[in-house]
mmCIF file of C-alpha atoms and ligand atoms in Angstrom:
data_model
loop_
_atom_site.group_PDB
_atom_site.id
_atom_site.type_symbol
_atom_site.label_atom_id
_atom_site.label_comp_id
_atom_site.label_asym_id
_atom_site.label_seq_id
_atom_site.Cartn_x
_atom_site.Cartn_y
_atom_site.Cartn_z
ATOM 1 C CA MET A 15 32.793 133.103 98.143
ATOM 2 C CA THR A 16 33.233 136.053 100.463
ATOM 3 C CA GLN A 17 31.975 139.559 100.286
ATOM 4 C CA GLY A 18 34.787 142.009 100.773
ATOM 5 C CA ASN A 19 34.399 145.485 102.201
ATOM 6 C CA ALA A 20 34.949 148.742 100.366
ATOM 7 C CA ASP A 21 37.546 148.594 97.615
ATOM 8 C CA THR A 22 38.875 145.132 98.405
ATOM 9 C CA ALA A 23 39.147 142.469 95.730
ATOM 10 C CA ASP A 24 38.359 139.526 97.924
ATOM 11 C CA ALA A 25 38.306 136.065 96.392
ATOM 12 C CA GLY A 26 36.578 133.572 98.668
ATOM 13 C CA ALA A 27 37.574 130.106 99.735
ATOM 14 C CA SER A 28 36.607 128.598 96.399
ATOM 15 C CA GLY A 29 37.647 131.686 94.461
ATOM 16 C CA LEU A 30 34.925 131.057 91.861
ATOM 17 C CA LEU A 31 33.424 134.482 92.496
ATOM 18 C CA ARG A 32 35.286 137.659 93.295
ATOM 19 C CA ILE A 33 32.988 139.921 95.245
ATOM 20 C CA GLU A 34 33.731 143.536 96.026
ATOM 21 C CA ARG A 35 31.692 146.171 97.734
ATOM 22 C CA ALA A 36 31.936 149.927 97.314
ATOM 23 C CA ASP A 37 29.380 151.871 99.324
ATOM 24 C CA ARG A 38 25.937 150.512 98.258
ATOM 25 C CA VAL A 39 27.084 148.693 95.114
ATOM 26 C CA LEU A 40 28.131 145.035 95.112
ATOM 27 C CA THR A 41 30.322 143.819 92.246
ATOM 28 C CA VAL A 42 30.250 140.099 91.489
ATOM 29 C CA GLY A 43 33.045 138.813 89.236
ATOM 30 C CA LEU A 44 32.866 135.386 87.588
ATOM 31 C CA ASN A 45 36.363 134.171 88.326
ATOM 32 C CA ARG A 46 37.378 131.279 86.056
ATOM 33 C CA PRO A 47 39.260 133.194 83.370
ATOM 34 C CA ALA A 48 41.375 130.148 82.420
ATOM 35 C CA LYS A 49 38.110 128.430 81.406
ATOM 36 C CA ARG A 50 36.679 131.640 79.960
ATOM 37 C CA ASN A 51 34.309 131.780 82.939
ATOM 38 C CA ALA A 52 32.538 128.569 81.967
ATOM 39 C CA LEU A 53 29.653 128.044 84.391
ATOM 40 C CA ASN A 54 30.126 124.878 86.424
ATOM 41 C CA ASP A 55 27.847 123.753 89.269
ATOM 42 C CA GLY A 56 30.109 125.412 91.835
ATOM 43 C CA ILE A 57 29.932 128.857 90.297
ATOM 44 C CA ILE A 58 26.161 128.624 89.679
ATOM 45 C CA LEU A 59 25.556 127.634 93.310
ATOM 46 C CA GLU A 60 27.742 130.481 94.542
ATOM 47 C CA ILE A 61 25.867 132.984 92.405
ATOM 48 C CA GLY A 62 22.668 131.645 93.970
ATOM 49 C CA GLU A 63 24.087 131.980 97.477
ATOM 50 C CA CYS A 64 25.301 135.490 96.762
ATOM 51 C CA PHE A 65 21.873 136.692 95.603
ATOM 52 C CA ALA A 66 20.107 134.873 98.448
ATOM 53 C CA SER A 67 22.197 136.708 101.032
ATOM 54 C CA LEU A 68 22.544 140.218 99.647
ATOM 55 C CA PRO A 69 23.255 142.622 102.510
ATOM 56 C CA GLU A 70 20.172 144.743 103.244
ATOM 57 C CA ASP A 71 21.924 148.037 102.595
ATOM 58 C CA ILE A 72 22.990 147.080 99.050
ATOM 59 C CA GLY A 73 21.246 149.193 96.391
ATOM 60 C CA ALA A 74 22.489 147.618 93.131
ATOM 61 C CA VAL A 75 24.651 144.740 91.879
ATOM 62 C CA VAL A 76 27.047 144.576 88.926
ATOM 63 C CA ILE A 77 27.942 141.162 87.525
ATOM 64 C CA HIS A 78 30.913 140.774 85.172
ATOM 65 C CA GLY A 79 33.573 138.346 84.010
ATOM 66 C CA ILE A 80 37.178 138.452 85.193
ATOM 67 C CA GLY A 81 39.517 138.400 82.166
ATOM 68 C CA ASP A 82 38.647 139.036 78.535
ATOM 69 C CA HIS A 83 35.276 137.273 78.467
ATOM 70 C CA PHE A 84 31.983 137.483 80.318
ATOM 71 C CA SER A 85 31.278 133.754 80.056
ATOM 72 C CA SER A 86 31.675 130.874 77.606
ATOM 73 C CA GLY A 87 28.454 129.332 78.945
ATOM 74 C CA LEU A 88 27.774 125.991 80.509
ATOM 75 C CA ASP A 89 30.883 124.071 81.585
ATOM 76 C CA LEU A 90 30.625 121.385 78.934
ATOM 77 C CA SER A 91 32.879 119.022 80.877
ATOM 78 C CA GLU A 92 30.139 118.611 83.513
ATOM 79 C CA LEU A 93 27.189 118.057 81.184
ATOM 80 C CA THR A 94 28.367 114.652 79.976
ATOM 81 C CA GLU A 95 27.833 113.312 83.519
ATOM 82 C CA HIS A 96 24.026 113.767 83.380
ATOM 83 C CA ASP A 97 21.313 111.257 82.519
ATOM 84 C CA ALA A 98 17.827 112.647 81.719
ATOM 85 C CA THR A 99 16.863 113.078 85.387
ATOM 86 C CA GLY A 100 20.191 114.720 86.168
ATOM 87 C CA GLY A 101 19.695 117.027 83.191
ATOM 88 C CA LEU A 102 16.283 118.119 84.420
ATOM 89 C CA LEU A 103 17.557 118.791 87.944
ATOM 90 C CA HIS A 104 20.541 120.671 86.547
ATOM 91 C CA SER A 105 18.410 122.930 84.381
ATOM 92 C CA GLN A 106 16.002 123.588 87.255
ATOM 93 C CA MET A 107 18.906 124.492 89.517
ATOM 94 C CA TRP A 108 19.988 127.116 86.954
ATOM 95 C CA HIS A 109 16.390 128.379 86.802
ATOM 96 C CA ARG A 110 16.243 128.869 90.560
ATOM 97 C CA VAL A 111 19.543 130.722 90.600
ATOM 98 C CA PHE A 112 18.774 132.983 87.624
ATOM 99 C CA ASP A 113 15.306 133.687 89.066
ATOM 100 C CA ARG A 114 17.052 135.017 92.164
ATOM 101 C CA ILE A 115 18.816 137.509 89.901
ATOM 102 C CA GLN A 116 15.730 138.481 87.913
ATOM 103 C CA TYR A 117 13.529 138.781 91.002
ATOM 104 C CA SER A 118 16.231 140.356 93.111
ATOM 105 C CA ARG A 119 15.203 143.169 95.441
ATOM 106 C CA VAL A 120 17.793 145.419 93.793
ATOM 107 C CA PRO A 121 18.670 146.124 90.153
ATOM 108 C CA VAL A 122 21.376 143.950 88.592
ATOM 109 C CA ILE A 123 23.579 145.223 85.761
ATOM 110 C CA ALA A 124 25.602 142.835 83.583
ATOM 111 C CA ALA A 125 28.893 144.317 82.310
ATOM 112 C CA LEU A 126 29.726 142.343 79.180
ATOM 113 C CA ARG A 127 32.878 141.846 77.157
ATOM 114 C CA GLY A 128 34.238 139.143 74.861
ATOM 115 C CA ALA A 129 32.272 135.900 74.733
ATOM 116 C CA VAL A 130 28.699 135.940 76.006
ATOM 117 C CA ILE A 131 27.800 132.447 74.924
ATOM 118 C CA GLY A 132 25.032 129.970 75.681
ATOM 119 C CA GLY A 133 24.444 129.841 79.427
ATOM 120 C CA GLY A 134 26.526 133.018 79.795
ATOM 121 C CA LEU A 135 24.005 134.792 77.617
ATOM 122 C CA GLU A 136 21.193 133.257 79.681
ATOM 123 C CA LEU A 137 22.829 134.649 82.813
ATOM 124 C CA ALA A 138 23.059 138.104 81.215
ATOM 125 C CA CYS A 139 19.356 137.849 80.266
ATOM 126 C CA ALA A 140 18.433 137.545 83.954
ATOM 127 C CA ALA A 141 20.039 140.934 84.695
ATOM 128 C CA HIS A 142 17.973 144.113 84.365
ATOM 129 C CA ILE A 143 20.417 146.184 82.310
ATOM 130 C CA ARG A 144 23.215 145.008 80.006
ATOM 131 C CA VAL A 145 26.289 147.121 79.207
ATOM 132 C CA ALA A 146 28.524 145.850 76.390
ATOM 133 C CA GLU A 147 32.072 146.704 75.398
ATOM 134 C CA PRO A 148 32.813 146.633 71.644
ATOM 135 C CA SER A 149 34.578 143.250 72.040
ATOM 136 C CA THR A 150 31.327 141.636 73.193
ATOM 137 C CA TYR A 151 29.798 138.943 71.034
ATOM 138 C CA PHE A 152 26.672 136.902 71.648
ATOM 139 C CA ALA A 153 26.000 133.379 70.417
ATOM 140 C CA LEU A 154 23.887 130.321 71.154
ATOM 141 C CA PRO A 155 25.905 127.367 69.811
ATOM 142 C CA GLU A 156 23.652 124.797 71.507
ATOM 143 C CA GLY A 157 22.675 123.396 68.099
ATOM 144 C CA GLN A 158 26.304 122.564 67.380
ATOM 145 C CA ARG A 159 26.662 120.874 70.765
ATOM 146 C CA GLY A 160 23.448 118.864 70.387
ATOM 147 C CA ILE A 161 21.759 120.464 73.381
ATOM 148 C CA PHE A 162 19.098 123.078 74.124
ATOM 149 C CA VAL A 163 19.191 126.172 76.295
ATOM 150 C CA GLY A 164 18.617 125.210 79.940
ATOM 151 C CA GLY A 165 19.095 128.409 81.930
ATOM 152 C CA GLY A 166 15.811 130.155 81.161
ATOM 153 C CA GLY A 167 16.973 131.501 77.800
ATOM 154 C CA SER A 168 13.906 130.356 75.882
ATOM 155 C CA VAL A 169 11.729 132.351 78.283
ATOM 156 C CA ARG A 170 13.838 135.483 78.731
ATOM 157 C CA LEU A 171 15.652 136.025 75.435
ATOM 158 C CA PRO A 172 12.583 136.109 73.127
ATOM 159 C CA ARG A 173 11.115 138.765 75.422
ATOM 160 C CA LEU A 174 14.203 140.887 74.771
ATOM 161 C CA ILE A 175 14.992 140.259 71.093
ATOM 162 C CA GLY A 176 11.954 138.353 69.742
ATOM 163 C CA VAL A 177 11.375 134.685 68.889
ATOM 164 C CA ALA A 178 12.515 135.061 65.271
ATOM 165 C CA ARG A 179 15.968 136.371 66.199
ATOM 166 C CA MET A 180 16.443 133.733 68.854
ATOM 167 C CA MET A 181 15.462 131.062 66.333
ATOM 168 C CA ASP A 182 18.015 132.491 63.916
ATOM 169 C CA MET A 183 20.705 132.451 66.623
ATOM 170 C CA MET A 184 19.929 128.882 67.668
ATOM 171 C CA LEU A 185 19.453 127.411 64.217
ATOM 172 C CA THR A 186 22.398 129.071 62.456
ATOM 173 C CA GLY A 187 24.777 129.566 65.392
ATOM 174 C CA ARG A 188 25.106 133.137 64.148
ATOM 175 C CA VAL A 189 27.306 135.396 66.256
ATOM 176 C CA TYR A 190 25.910 138.833 67.064
ATOM 177 C CA SER A 191 28.223 141.794 67.644
ATOM 178 C CA ALA A 192 27.880 144.285 70.483
ATOM 179 C CA THR A 193 26.202 146.829 68.218
ATOM 180 C CA GLU A 194 23.799 144.235 66.803
ATOM 181 C CA GLY A 195 23.003 143.162 70.364
ATOM 182 C CA ALA A 196 22.229 146.789 71.204
ATOM 183 C CA SER A 197 20.131 147.433 68.117
ATOM 184 C CA TYR A 198 18.048 144.323 68.877
ATOM 185 C CA GLY A 199 17.401 145.467 72.438
ATOM 186 C CA PHE A 200 19.682 143.004 74.227
ATOM 187 C CA ALA A 201 22.312 145.505 75.389
ATOM 188 C CA GLN A 202 21.176 148.928 76.510
ATOM 189 C CA TYR A 203 24.651 150.523 76.336
ATOM 190 C CA VAL A 204 27.757 150.002 74.194
ATOM 191 C CA THR A 205 30.788 151.656 75.760
ATOM 192 C CA GLU A 206 34.318 152.355 74.623
ATOM 193 C CA ALA A 207 36.782 149.469 74.908
ATOM 194 C CA GLY A 208 37.799 148.867 78.522
ATOM 195 C CA ASN A 209 34.992 151.008 79.893
ATOM 196 C CA GLY A 210 32.179 148.478 80.372
ATOM 197 C CA LEU A 211 32.673 147.775 84.060
ATOM 198 C CA GLY A 212 33.220 151.473 84.775
ATOM 199 C CA LYS A 213 29.998 152.402 82.999
ATOM 200 C CA ALA A 214 28.103 149.619 84.788
ATOM 201 C CA LEU A 215 29.398 150.846 88.162
ATOM 202 C CA GLU A 216 28.452 154.428 87.309
ATOM 203 C CA LEU A 217 24.914 153.295 86.428
ATOM 204 C CA ALA A 218 24.712 151.117 89.546
ATOM 205 C CA THR A 219 25.726 154.023 91.786
ATOM 206 C CA LYS A 220 23.067 156.245 90.240
ATOM 207 C CA ILE A 221 20.406 153.525 90.454
ATOM 208 C CA ALA A 222 21.294 152.790 94.084
ATOM 209 C CA SER A 223 20.538 156.425 94.907
ATOM 210 C CA ASN A 224 16.889 156.090 93.737
ATOM 211 C CA ALA A 225 14.122 155.578 96.263
ATOM 212 C CA PRO A 226 14.243 151.823 97.048
ATOM 213 C CA LEU A 227 10.479 151.527 96.636
ATOM 214 C CA THR A 228 10.616 152.921 93.088
ATOM 215 C CA ASN A 229 13.369 150.457 92.148
ATOM 216 C CA PHE A 230 11.329 147.669 93.705
ATOM 217 C CA ALA A 231 8.250 148.688 91.689
ATOM 218 C CA VAL A 232 10.265 148.815 88.466
ATOM 219 C CA LEU A 233 11.755 145.361 89.051
ATOM 220 C CA GLN A 234 8.718 143.555 90.441
ATOM 221 C CA ALA A 235 5.638 145.338 89.105
ATOM 222 C CA LEU A 236 6.663 146.707 85.704
ATOM 223 C CA PRO A 237 7.365 143.317 84.020
ATOM 224 C CA MET A 238 4.033 141.972 85.344
ATOM 225 C CA ILE A 239 2.118 145.064 84.271
ATOM 226 C CA ALA A 240 3.685 144.925 80.810
ATOM 227 C CA GLU A 241 2.418 141.361 80.337
ATOM 228 C CA ALA A 242 -0.983 141.819 81.999
ATOM 229 C CA ASN A 243 -4.157 142.649 80.116
ATOM 230 C CA PRO A 244 -4.507 146.454 79.912
ATOM 231 C CA GLN A 245 -7.266 146.766 82.534
ATOM 232 C CA THR A 246 -5.379 144.676 85.079
ATOM 233 C CA GLY A 247 -2.182 146.510 84.190
ATOM 234 C CA LEU A 248 -3.692 149.935 84.730
ATOM 235 C CA LEU A 249 -5.104 148.900 88.092
ATOM 236 C CA MET A 250 -1.750 147.465 89.178
ATOM 237 C CA GLU A 251 -0.060 150.681 88.049
ATOM 238 C CA SER A 252 -2.461 152.835 90.090
ATOM 239 C CA LEU A 253 -1.959 150.663 93.163
ATOM 240 C CA MET A 254 1.824 150.737 92.825
ATOM 241 C CA ALA A 255 1.803 154.497 92.223
ATOM 242 C CA THR A 256 -0.323 154.999 95.341
ATOM 243 C CA VAL A 257 1.963 152.890 97.511
ATOM 244 C CA ALA A 258 5.087 154.652 96.210
ATOM 245 C CA GLN A 259 3.805 158.204 96.613
ATOM 246 C CA SER A 260 2.521 157.474 100.135
ATOM 247 C CA ASP A 261 6.005 156.566 101.296
ATOM 248 C CA LYS A 262 7.801 159.168 103.379
ATOM 249 C CA GLU A 263 10.843 158.822 101.135
ATOM 250 C CA ALA A 264 8.808 160.111 98.157
ATOM 251 C CA LYS A 265 7.438 162.989 100.225
ATOM 252 C CA ARG A 266 10.962 163.953 101.328
ATOM 253 C CA ARG A 267 12.353 163.815 97.785
ATOM 254 C CA ILE A 268 9.512 165.860 96.304
ATOM 255 C CA ARG A 269 9.825 168.466 99.071
ATOM 256 C CA GLU A 270 13.574 168.741 98.382
ATOM 257 C CA PHE A 271 12.874 169.413 94.711
ATOM 258 C CA LEU A 272 10.253 172.075 95.462
ATOM 259 C CA GLU A 273 12.724 173.736 97.830
ATOM 260 C CA HIS A 274 15.363 173.754 95.037
ATOM 261 C CA LYS A 275 17.616 171.410 96.973
ATOM 262 C CA THR A 276 18.053 168.710 94.303
ATOM 263 C CA ALA A 277 19.329 168.537 90.748
ATOM 264 C CA LYS A 278 17.027 169.443 87.860
ATOM 265 C CA VAL A 279 16.440 167.068 84.948
ATOM 266 C CA LYS A 280 18.536 168.458 82.059
ATOM 267 C CA PRO A 281 20.170 166.866 79.004
ATOM 268 C CA LYS A 282 23.965 166.488 79.112
ATOM 269 C CA SER A 283 25.604 169.607 77.654
HETATM 270 C C1 LIG B 314 21.387 121.302 78.234
HETATM 271 O O1 LIG B 314 21.166 121.817 79.484
HETATM 272 C C2 LIG B 314 21.661 123.036 79.812
HETATM 273 C C3 LIG B 314 22.380 123.849 78.953
HETATM 274 C C4 LIG B 314 22.857 125.073 79.391
HETATM 275 C C5 LIG B 314 23.687 125.930 78.586
HETATM 276 C C6 LIG B 314 24.273 125.531 77.455
HETATM 277 C C7 LIG B 314 25.394 126.264 76.861
HETATM 278 O O2 LIG B 314 25.970 127.162 77.434
HETATM 279 S S1 LIG B 314 25.893 125.738 75.298
HETATM 280 C C8 LIG B 314 27.314 126.698 74.950
HETATM 281 C C9 LIG B 314 28.576 126.110 75.530
HETATM 282 N N1 LIG B 314 29.726 126.921 75.196
HETATM 283 C C10 LIG B 314 30.426 126.808 74.071
HETATM 284 O O3 LIG B 314 30.134 125.997 73.212
HETATM 285 C C11 LIG B 314 31.645 127.711 73.940
HETATM 286 C C12 LIG B 314 32.911 126.888 73.965
HETATM 287 N N2 LIG B 314 34.101 127.738 74.065
HETATM 288 C C13 LIG B 314 34.654 128.385 73.014
HETATM 289 O O4 LIG B 314 34.133 128.401 71.920
HETATM 290 C C14 LIG B 314 35.979 129.080 73.269
HETATM 291 O O5 LIG B 314 36.568 128.510 74.399
HETATM 292 C C15 LIG B 314 35.857 130.611 73.499
HETATM 293 C C16 LIG B 314 34.856 130.957 74.567
HETATM 294 C C17 LIG B 314 35.462 131.296 72.176
HETATM 295 C C18 LIG B 314 37.227 131.182 73.947
HETATM 296 O O6 LIG B 314 38.231 130.790 73.027
HETATM 297 P P1 LIG B 314 39.757 130.929 73.452
HETATM 298 O O7 LIG B 314 39.971 132.261 74.050
HETATM 299 O O8 LIG B 314 40.568 130.549 72.281
HETATM 300 O O9 LIG B 314 39.946 129.874 74.650
HETATM 301 P P2 LIG B 314 40.030 128.278 74.601
HETATM 302 O O10 LIG B 314 41.459 127.871 74.414
HETATM 303 O O11 LIG B 314 39.034 127.714 73.663
HETATM 304 O O12 LIG B 314 39.537 127.910 76.064
HETATM 305 C C19 LIG B 314 40.401 127.982 77.193
HETATM 306 C C20 LIG B 314 40.060 126.817 78.102
HETATM 307 O O13 LIG B 314 38.706 126.951 78.524
HETATM 308 C C21 LIG B 314 37.964 125.787 78.200
HETATM 309 N N3 LIG B 314 36.576 126.169 77.912
HETATM 310 C C22 LIG B 314 36.122 127.226 77.221
HETATM 311 N N4 LIG B 314 34.803 127.237 77.185
HETATM 312 C C23 LIG B 314 34.385 126.170 77.889
HETATM 313 C C24 LIG B 314 33.103 125.628 78.209
HETATM 314 N N5 LIG B 314 31.980 126.239 77.830
HETATM 315 N N6 LIG B 314 33.059 124.512 78.930
HETATM 316 C C25 LIG B 314 34.176 123.884 79.363
HETATM 317 N N7 LIG B 314 35.422 124.361 79.094
HETATM 318 C C26 LIG B 314 35.516 125.473 78.365
HETATM 319 C C27 LIG B 314 38.679 125.236 76.976
HETATM 320 O O14 LIG B 314 38.359 123.888 76.791
HETATM 321 C C28 LIG B 314 40.120 125.480 77.368
HETATM 322 O O15 LIG B 314 40.480 124.508 78.304
HETATM 323 P P3 LIG B 314 41.947 123.845 78.304
HETATM 324 O O16 LIG B 314 41.922 122.855 79.414
HETATM 325 O O17 LIG B 314 42.109 123.244 76.940
HETATM 326 O O18 LIG B 314 42.881 124.998 78.535
HETATM 327 C C29 LIG B 314 22.573 125.442 80.694
HETATM 328 C C30 LIG B 314 21.861 124.618 81.568
HETATM 329 C C31 LIG B 314 21.415 123.402 81.136
HETATM 330 O O19 LIG B 314 20.760 122.544 81.973
#
């Protein structure tokens, strides 16, 4: 893995990830299109490394699949090598890596198309925003393979779509379309065909221009507040609000608005 500079498509030594940088946005491409971006140990470890060493001046990350699919999930050819202990270690390795995405300092957007299956769907769950092209389809065929989710899906997916829908997906192997995924709260945007990565990059650029402390609060505090009891949540909110508004960045941005130097908030015409 290497991280290229502006506008360069730079596959690293292994070539499992293609990482590009444009200004403050890092784009991470899963790069095994011949295997439909199946997630082997190598690619999982490289994703982990990438998120552990994000350059400080990066403001948002977009993760996507090279080729027609986001990811066909776990590389099934590797799973047969595990005994029970190996299976546990493998699943925990995925957890550590996907936690790095979820608890990343900067927002992560998953640009989805084609297959978003099994572990690929678990990877997308760890991102903060999901953008789907119409070709996107979601499925959890673990039941047909005789396995269970192992990449944090049973923790993250029910929080997005509910336990009942996840049960339906896992028990029936049902395939959800992009629009179903959006209506159930999994994808936040459905774009025109071919426009998913573009939309994700547009969102990432906008997000990267927010005050870093606000993005940090949204990523780190909001999920905790949402799950806390209301009294604890309200206290955490007040503390976070106080920290954010005390920052000189907030003072500068508010002053710019009052001096009519920044854009107003208007609906698109
Ligand atoms: C238990 O502990 C775990 C579990 C997990 C996570 C679990 C999961 O992810 S379960 C889900 C696994 N994925 C699947 O069952 C999908 C399998 N793939 C397909 O159905 C299709 O390949 C497709 C994605 C719909 C694409 O179809 P098509 O375009 O026709 O391409 P193919 O000809 O089928 O594939 C091309 C080539 O890729 C190989 N391949 C595709 N998917 C995988 C895969 N998931 N694993 C390995 N290889 C794959 C396919 O065999 C072809 O290879 P050739 O050599 O024949 O060219 C997480 C963590 C835990 O601890």
